[in-house]
PDB file of C-alpha atoms in Angstrom:
ATOM      1  CA  UNK A   8     107.960 109.005 106.974  1.00 84.00           C
ATOM      2  CA  UNK A   9     106.637 106.578 104.666  1.00 81.00           C
ATOM      3  CA  UNK A  10     103.720 107.930 102.848  1.00 92.00           C
ATOM      4  CA  UNK A  11     101.683 108.130  99.826  1.00 95.00           C
ATOM      5  CA  UNK A  12     100.498 111.723  99.215  1.00 96.00           C
ATOM      6  CA  UNK A  13      97.709 113.346  96.794  1.00 97.00           C
ATOM      7  CA  UNK A  14      96.546 116.914  96.004  1.00 97.00           C
ATOM      8  CA  UNK A  15      94.834 118.598  95.895  1.00 97.00           C
ATOM      9  CA  UNK A  16      92.655 116.644  98.963  1.00 96.00           C
ATOM     10  CA  UNK A  17      89.389 118.404  97.591  1.00 96.00           C
ATOM     11  CA  UNK A  18      88.330 119.699  94.353  1.00 96.00           C
ATOM     12  CA  UNK A  19      85.091 121.202  93.103  1.00 97.00           C
ATOM     13  CA  UNK A  20      85.420 121.966  89.436  1.00 96.00           C
ATOM     14  CA  UNK A  21      82.942 122.424  86.402  1.00 96.00           C
ATOM     15  CA  UNK A  22      82.407 120.012  83.377  1.00 97.00           C
ATOM     16  CA  UNK A  23      84.921 119.973  80.611  1.00 96.00           C
ATOM     17  CA  UNK A  24      88.027 121.883  82.624  1.00 96.00           C
ATOM     18  CA  UNK A  25      90.848 119.544  82.859  1.00 97.00           C
ATOM     19  CA  UNK A  26      92.135 118.676  85.864  1.00 97.00           C
ATOM     20  CA  UNK A  27      95.346 116.459  87.003  1.00 98.00           C
ATOM     21  CA  UNK A  28      95.303 114.656  90.805  1.00 98.00           C
ATOM     22  CA  UNK A  29      98.932 114.550  91.467  1.00 98.00           C
ATOM     23  CA  UNK A  30     100.122 111.418  93.743  1.00 98.00           C
ATOM     24  CA  UNK A  31     103.470 110.414  95.126  1.00 98.00           C
ATOM     25  CA  UNK A  32     105.312 107.876  97.501  1.00 96.00           C
ATOM     26  CA  UNK A  33     108.757 107.997  98.999  1.00 95.00           C
ATOM     27  CA  UNK A  34     108.899 103.979  99.505  1.00 92.00           C
ATOM     28  CA  UNK A  35     110.527 103.248  96.133  1.00 93.00           C
ATOM     29  CA  UNK A  36     107.406 101.096  95.179  1.00 91.00           C
ATOM     30  CA  UNK A  37     107.063  99.701  91.536  1.00 90.00           C
ATOM     31  CA  UNK A  38     103.343  99.364  91.563  1.00 89.00           C
ATOM     32  CA  UNK A  39     101.064 102.253  91.752  1.00 92.00           C
ATOM     33  CA  UNK A  40      97.178 102.382  91.108  1.00 92.00           C
ATOM     34  CA  UNK A  41      94.190 104.759  91.313  1.00 96.00           C
ATOM     35  CA  UNK A  42      90.949 103.796  92.547  1.00 95.00           C
ATOM     36  CA  UNK A  43      87.707 105.567  92.720  1.00 96.00           C
ATOM     37  CA  UNK A  44      85.146 105.010  95.298  1.00 95.00           C
ATOM     38  CA  UNK A  45      81.391 105.011  95.027  1.00 93.00           C
ATOM     39  CA  UNK A  46      78.674 104.588  97.675  1.00 87.00           C
ATOM     40  CA  UNK A  47      77.679 100.888  97.189  1.00 82.00           C
ATOM     41  CA  UNK A  48      80.367 100.090  94.799  1.00 84.00           C
ATOM     42  CA  UNK A  49      83.348  99.709  96.895  1.00 86.00           C
ATOM     43  CA  UNK A  50      86.642 100.665  95.579  1.00 91.00           C
ATOM     44  CA  UNK A  51      87.331  99.967  91.729  1.00 92.00           C
ATOM     45  CA  UNK A  52      90.655 100.230  89.857  1.00 90.00           C
ATOM     46  CA  UNK A  53      90.830 102.963  87.188  1.00 95.00           C
ATOM     47  CA  UNK A  54      94.561 102.297  86.310  1.00 94.00           C
ATOM     48  CA  UNK A  55      97.782 100.805  87.504  1.00 91.00           C
ATOM     49  CA  UNK A  56     101.097 101.072  86.725  1.00 91.00           C
ATOM     50  CA  UNK A  57     103.822  98.114  87.459  1.00 87.00           C
ATOM     51  CA  UNK A  58     106.841 100.152  86.673  1.00 88.00           C
ATOM     52  CA  UNK A  59     108.099 103.318  85.048  1.00 93.00           C
ATOM     53  CA  UNK A  60     106.572 103.805  81.511  1.00 91.00           C
ATOM     54  CA  UNK A  61     104.344 100.837  81.962  1.00 90.00           C
ATOM     55  CA  UNK A  62     100.809 101.795  82.630  1.00 93.00           C
ATOM     56  CA  UNK A  63      97.417  99.486  82.073  1.00 90.00           C
ATOM     57  CA  UNK A  64      93.650 100.201  82.319  1.00 90.00           C
ATOM     58  CA  UNK A  65      91.922  98.642  85.327  1.00 88.00           C
ATOM     59  CA  UNK A  66      87.969  98.209  85.956  1.00 87.00           C
ATOM     60  CA  UNK A  67      86.996 101.671  84.832  1.00 93.00           C
ATOM     61  CA  UNK A  68      89.234 103.843  82.893  1.00 96.00           C
ATOM     62  CA  UNK A  69      87.082 105.677  80.435  1.00 96.00           C
ATOM     63  CA  UNK A  70      87.406 109.098  81.039  1.00 97.00           C
ATOM     64  CA  UNK A  71      90.910 108.959  82.690  1.00 98.00           C
ATOM     65  CA  UNK A  72      94.453 109.452  81.462  1.00 98.00           C
ATOM     66  CA  UNK A  73      97.685 108.571  83.591  1.00 97.00           C
ATOM     67  CA  UNK A  74     101.330 108.825  83.074  1.00 96.00           C
ATOM     68  CA  UNK A  75     104.309 107.321  84.979  1.00 96.00           C
ATOM     69  CA  UNK A  76     107.331 109.154  84.006  1.00 96.00           C
ATOM     70  CA  UNK A  77     108.922 108.593  87.252  1.00 96.00           C
ATOM     71  CA  UNK A  78     108.801 106.152  89.644  1.00 95.00           C
ATOM     72  CA  UNK A  79     107.758 108.143  92.469  1.00 97.00           C
ATOM     73  CA  UNK A  80     104.759 109.847  90.764  1.00 97.00           C
ATOM     74  CA  UNK A  81     101.732 108.734  89.113  1.00 98.00           C
ATOM     75  CA  UNK A  82      99.481 111.560  88.327  1.00 98.00           C
ATOM     76  CA  UNK A  83      95.559 110.982  87.322  1.00 98.00           C
ATOM     77  CA  UNK A  84      94.603 113.519  84.629  1.00 98.00           C
ATOM     78  CA  UNK A  85      90.737 114.317  83.447  1.00 97.00           C
ATOM     79  CA  UNK A  86      90.795 115.738  80.085  1.00 95.00           C
ATOM     80  CA  UNK A  87      87.410 116.316  80.124  1.00 97.00           C
ATOM     81  CA  UNK A  88      85.594 115.914  83.754  1.00 97.00           C
ATOM     82  CA  UNK A  89      82.067 115.025  83.776  1.00 97.00           C
ATOM     83  CA  UNK A  90      79.297 115.085  86.182  1.00 97.00           C
ATOM     84  CA  UNK A  91      79.590 111.072  86.885  1.00 96.00           C
ATOM     85  CA  UNK A  92      83.477 111.488  87.630  1.00 98.00           C
ATOM     86  CA  UNK A  93      82.314 112.947  91.131  1.00 97.00           C
ATOM     87  CA  UNK A  94      83.935 110.548  93.443  1.00 97.00           C
ATOM     88  CA  UNK A  95      86.240 109.865  96.132  1.00 96.00           C
ATOM     89  CA  UNK A  96      89.711 108.705  94.754  1.00 97.00           C
ATOM     90  CA  UNK A  97      92.538 107.064  95.925  1.00 96.00           C
ATOM     91  CA  UNK A  98      96.143 106.625  94.932  1.00 96.00           C
ATOM     92  CA  UNK A  99      97.925 103.318  95.804  1.00 93.00           C
ATOM     93  CA  UNK A 100     101.662 101.872  95.815  1.00 92.00           C
ATOM     94  CA  UNK A 101     102.986  98.659  96.841  1.00 87.00           C
ATOM     95  CA  UNK A 102     106.304  96.801  96.027  1.00 82.00           C
ATOM     96  CA  UNK A 103     106.285  94.702  92.859  1.00 68.00           C
ATOM     97  CA  UNK A 104     105.534  91.492  95.025  1.00 59.00           C
ATOM     98  CA  UNK A 105     101.908  91.473  94.244  1.00 56.00           C
ATOM     99  CA  UNK A 106     100.604  89.546  97.455  1.00 56.00           C
ATOM    100  CA  UNK A 107     101.993  92.478  99.588  1.00 64.00           C
ATOM    101  CA  UNK A 108     100.039  95.119 100.870  1.00 75.00           C
ATOM    102  CA  UNK A 109      99.179  98.428  99.041  1.00 81.00           C
ATOM    103  CA  UNK A 110      99.546 101.644 101.104  1.00 88.00           C
ATOM    104  CA  UNK A 111      96.789 104.412 100.092  1.00 92.00           C
ATOM    105  CA  UNK A 112      96.869 108.211  99.885  1.00 94.00           C
ATOM    106  CA  UNK A 113      94.600 110.193 101.846  1.00 94.00           C
ATOM    107  CA  UNK A 114      91.919 110.566  98.849  1.00 95.00           C
ATOM    108  CA  UNK A 115      90.936 113.265  96.881  1.00 97.00           C
ATOM    109  CA  UNK A 116      87.389 114.322  96.657  1.00 96.00           C
ATOM    110  CA  UNK A 117      86.083 115.465  93.594  1.00 97.00           C
ATOM    111  CA  UNK A 118      82.742 117.235  92.495  1.00 97.00           C
ATOM    112  CA  UNK A 119      82.211 118.154  88.899  1.00 97.00           C
ATOM    113  CA  UNK A 120      79.538 120.463  88.462  1.00 96.00           C
TER     114      UNK A 120
ATOM    115  CA  UNK B   9      80.054  87.175  88.651  1.00 58.00           C
ATOM    116  CA  UNK B  10      81.497  89.016  91.738  1.00 69.00           C
ATOM    117  CA  UNK B  11      85.123  88.205  92.406  1.00 89.00           C
ATOM    118  CA  UNK B  12      84.928  89.081  96.247  1.00 94.00           C
ATOM    119  CA  UNK B  13      81.644  89.194  98.076  1.00 95.00           C
ATOM    120  CA  UNK B  14      80.633  91.287 101.267  1.00 96.00           C
ATOM    121  CA  UNK B  15      77.265  89.953 102.124  1.00 95.00           C
ATOM    122  CA  UNK B  16      76.752  92.044 104.989  1.00 94.00           C
ATOM    123  CA  UNK B  17      75.896  95.851 104.401  1.00 91.00           C
ATOM    124  CA  UNK B  18      75.758  96.819 108.064  1.00 94.00           C
ATOM    125  CA  UNK B  19      76.895  95.314 111.399  1.00 94.00           C
ATOM    126  CA  UNK B  20      75.993  95.955 114.855  1.00 96.00           C
ATOM    127  CA  UNK B  21      77.925  94.909 118.026  1.00 96.00           C
ATOM    128  CA  UNK B  22      78.512  95.583 121.659  1.00 97.00           C
ATOM    129  CA  UNK B  23      81.479  97.142 122.917  1.00 97.00           C
ATOM    130  CA  UNK B  24      83.846  94.318 123.878  1.00 97.00           C
ATOM    131  CA  UNK B  25      82.316  91.856 122.230  1.00 97.00           C
ATOM    132  CA  UNK B  26      83.739  89.993 119.059  1.00 97.00           C
ATOM    133  CA  UNK B  27      82.490  90.200 115.916  1.00 97.00           C
ATOM    134  CA  UNK B  28      82.769  88.443 112.348  1.00 97.00           C
ATOM    135  CA  UNK B  29      82.808  90.484 109.194  1.00 98.00           C
ATOM    136  CA  UNK B  30      82.013  87.820 106.009  1.00 98.00           C
ATOM    137  CA  UNK B  31      84.131  87.522 102.792  1.00 97.00           C
ATOM    138  CA  UNK B  32      83.850  85.149  99.905  1.00 97.00           C
ATOM    139  CA  UNK B  33      86.422  84.919  96.979  1.00 96.00           C
ATOM    140  CA  UNK B  34      86.398  83.892  93.670  1.00 93.00           C
ATOM    141  CA  UNK B  35      89.639  83.078  91.624  1.00 90.00           C
ATOM    142  CA  UNK B  36      91.031  80.354  89.812  1.00 88.00           C
ATOM    143  CA  UNK B  37      94.504  81.435  90.291  1.00 86.00           C
ATOM    144  CA  UNK B  38      96.605  79.099  93.045  1.00 87.00           C
ATOM    145  CA  UNK B  39      98.491  82.166  94.414  1.00 84.00           C
ATOM    146  CA  UNK B  40      96.652  85.286  95.499  1.00 88.00           C
ATOM    147  CA  UNK B  41      96.480  87.538  98.345  1.00 89.00           C
ATOM    148  CA  UNK B  42      93.391  88.686 100.681  1.00 92.00           C
ATOM    149  CA  UNK B  43      93.301  91.879 102.525  1.00 92.00           C
ATOM    150  CA  UNK B  44      91.224  93.899 104.659  1.00 95.00           C
ATOM    151  CA  UNK B  45      91.192  97.440 105.145  1.00 94.00           C
ATOM    152  CA  UNK B  46      89.398  99.415 107.542  1.00 96.00           C
ATOM    153  CA  UNK B  47      87.921 102.782 106.281  1.00 95.00           C
ATOM    154  CA  UNK B  48      86.589 105.361 109.304  1.00 95.00           C
ATOM    155  CA  UNK B  49      84.327 108.148 108.663  1.00 92.00           C
ATOM    156  CA  UNK B  50      87.606 110.732 107.930  1.00 90.00           C
ATOM    157  CA  UNK B  51      87.941 108.661 104.820  1.00 89.00           C
ATOM    158  CA  UNK B  52      91.599 107.400 104.591  1.00 90.00           C
ATOM    159  CA  UNK B  53      91.897 103.323 103.956  1.00 91.00           C
ATOM    160  CA  UNK B  54      93.933 101.614 106.684  1.00 91.00           C
ATOM    161  CA  UNK B  55      95.618  98.389 106.055  1.00 90.00           C
ATOM    162  CA  UNK B  56      94.388  95.612 108.573  1.00 94.00           C
ATOM    163  CA  UNK B  57      95.277  92.208 107.776  1.00 93.00           C
ATOM    164  CA  UNK B  58      97.075  89.907 104.940  1.00 91.00           C
ATOM    165  CA  UNK B  59      96.532  86.129 104.239  1.00 93.00           C
ATOM    166  CA  UNK B  60      98.621  84.435 101.515  1.00 90.00           C
ATOM    167  CA  UNK B  61      96.853  81.932  99.602  1.00 90.00           C
ATOM    168  CA  UNK B  62      99.719  78.955 100.770  1.00 90.00           C
ATOM    169  CA  UNK B  63      99.804  80.463 104.238  1.00 89.00           C
ATOM    170  CA  UNK B  64      98.664  77.385 106.432  1.00 86.00           C
ATOM    171  CA  UNK B  65      98.045  79.548 109.436  1.00 91.00           C
ATOM    172  CA  UNK B  66      95.375  82.246 109.875  1.00 92.00           C
ATOM    173  CA  UNK B  67      96.671  85.582 110.138  1.00 92.00           C
ATOM    174  CA  UNK B  68      96.566  87.419 113.228  1.00 93.00           C
ATOM    175  CA  UNK B  69      97.550  91.038 113.884  1.00 91.00           C
ATOM    176  CA  UNK B  70      96.556  92.316 117.428  1.00 95.00           C
ATOM    177  CA  UNK B  71      92.945  91.971 117.977  1.00 97.00           C
ATOM    178  CA  UNK B  72      92.229  91.353 114.149  1.00 97.00           C
ATOM    179  CA  UNK B  73      92.272  87.888 112.828  1.00 97.00           C
ATOM    180  CA  UNK B  74      91.424  86.197 109.393  1.00 96.00           C
ATOM    181  CA  UNK B  75      89.310  83.212 109.163  1.00 96.00           C
ATOM    182  CA  UNK B  76      90.908  81.473 106.153  1.00 96.00           C
ATOM    183  CA  UNK B  77      88.862  78.504 104.554  1.00 96.00           C
ATOM    184  CA  UNK B  78      90.365  77.995 101.578  1.00 94.00           C
ATOM    185  CA  UNK B  79      88.200  75.179 100.063  1.00 94.00           C
ATOM    186  CA  UNK B  80      85.035  77.132 101.086  1.00 96.00           C
ATOM    187  CA  UNK B  81      87.023  80.464  99.733  1.00 95.00           C
ATOM    188  CA  UNK B  82      86.299  82.111 102.582  1.00 97.00           C
ATOM    189  CA  UNK B  83      88.287  84.874 104.303  1.00 97.00           C
ATOM    190  CA  UNK B  84      86.167  86.341 107.329  1.00 98.00           C
ATOM    191  CA  UNK B  85      87.887  89.257 109.540  1.00 98.00           C
ATOM    192  CA  UNK B  86      87.130  88.575 113.103  1.00 98.00           C
ATOM    193  CA  UNK B  87      87.711  91.539 115.497  1.00 97.00           C
ATOM    194  CA  UNK B  88      88.065  90.522 119.188  1.00 95.00           C
ATOM    195  CA  UNK B  89      86.827  92.896 122.003  1.00 95.00           C
ATOM    196  CA  UNK B  90      85.289  95.784 120.107  1.00 97.00           C
ATOM    197  CA  UNK B  91      85.863  99.236 120.616  1.00 97.00           C
ATOM    198  CA  UNK B  92      84.227 102.440 119.608  1.00 97.00           C
ATOM    199  CA  UNK B  93      86.810 103.232 117.235  1.00 96.00           C
ATOM    200  CA  UNK B  94      86.322  99.828 115.528  1.00 97.00           C
ATOM    201  CA  UNK B  95      83.071 101.614 114.098  1.00 97.00           C
ATOM    202  CA  UNK B  96      83.722 102.331 110.111  1.00 97.00           C
ATOM    203  CA  UNK B  97      83.646 100.765 106.789  1.00 96.00           C
ATOM    204  CA  UNK B  98      85.411  97.269 106.419  1.00 97.00           C
ATOM    205  CA  UNK B  99      86.573  96.261 102.831  1.00 95.00           C
ATOM    206  CA  UNK B 100      87.702  92.969 102.313  1.00 96.00           C
ATOM    207  CA  UNK B 101      90.076  92.708  99.007  1.00 93.00           C
ATOM    208  CA  UNK B 102      91.633  90.028  96.802  1.00 91.00           C
ATOM    209  CA  UNK B 103      95.018  90.073  94.320  1.00 86.00           C
ATOM    210  CA  UNK B 104      95.238  87.334  91.856  1.00 81.00           C
ATOM    211  CA  UNK B 105      96.752  87.128  88.236  1.00 75.00           C
ATOM    212  CA  UNK B 106      94.539  87.946  85.700  1.00 67.00           C
ATOM    213  CA  UNK B 107      94.477  86.295  82.266  1.00 60.00           C
ATOM    214  CA  UNK B 108      96.646  88.660  80.880  1.00 60.00           C
ATOM    215  CA  UNK B 109      99.046  87.996  83.839  1.00 64.00           C
ATOM    216  CA  UNK B 110      98.538  91.088  85.815  1.00 66.00           C
ATOM    217  CA  UNK B 111      97.580  91.360  89.328  1.00 68.00           C
ATOM    218  CA  UNK B 112      95.056  93.780  89.667  1.00 71.00           C
ATOM    219  CA  UNK B 113      93.193  93.967  93.288  1.00 81.00           C
ATOM    220  CA  UNK B 114      89.602  93.427  93.818  1.00 86.00           C
ATOM    221  CA  UNK B 115      87.447  95.195  96.598  1.00 91.00           C
ATOM    222  CA  UNK B 116      84.229  94.138  98.216  1.00 93.00           C
ATOM    223  CA  UNK B 117      81.567  96.348  98.715  1.00 92.00           C
ATOM    224  CA  UNK B 118      82.079  97.048 102.351  1.00 94.00           C
ATOM    225  CA  UNK B 119      80.590  96.254 105.939  1.00 96.00           C
ATOM    226  CA  UNK B 120      79.774  99.034 107.827  1.00 96.00           C
ATOM    227  CA  UNK B 121      80.340  98.043 111.467  1.00 97.00           C
ATOM    228  CA  UNK B 122      78.647 100.087 114.522  1.00 97.00           C
ATOM    229  CA  UNK B 123      80.142  99.409 117.626  1.00 97.00           C
ATOM    230  CA  UNK B 124      77.572 100.468 120.607  1.00 95.00           C
ATOM    231  CA  UNK B 125      78.731 101.234 123.959  1.00 94.00           C
TER     232      UNK B 125
END
């Protein structure tokens, strides 16, 4: 089954404790991205990757890191989480052609205390 | 300025009636794509429909159609024969080329649709 998986689905952590949210897709997609969703703000892109070893900032990259060592994986790293990073996070992937649709993961609900 | 504007924070519709969710966009790019996604209360993002900027026909997927008016930069979603399961948040999105040459999607803030029995 073609899908994007994220882990964990739910996470409660404390300020300053490094965490990683994993994302994996099995569709051989070149383009992958991370979004955060906050009430009243819709989805905002954090980082994206056009291909292996190619990453770039989206609209709200501060406080986040990513890596793309393999085509299928695109982990999101919070080196020192803060309460304002409490949000719902989505990973998405799509083929290289930008006008094709993105496939979203199920979401990770993160709470930083 | 917002690239995607959804002016209706909330909409109500009677079951079996049609409903239109508004979306306007702003881009100077000639090649772009417009999307609608549905987000039910369970949280996942579900792709509904896509319209390319060069497509002359309005996109249609089952009960969903996209009313694309390029000159007005409008991409409204029309849901015919609403069902109770259509109650959800709906997001309009666009992918166009940034000044740096990359394609970064932009999402609107969403419209909450409630379907009444």
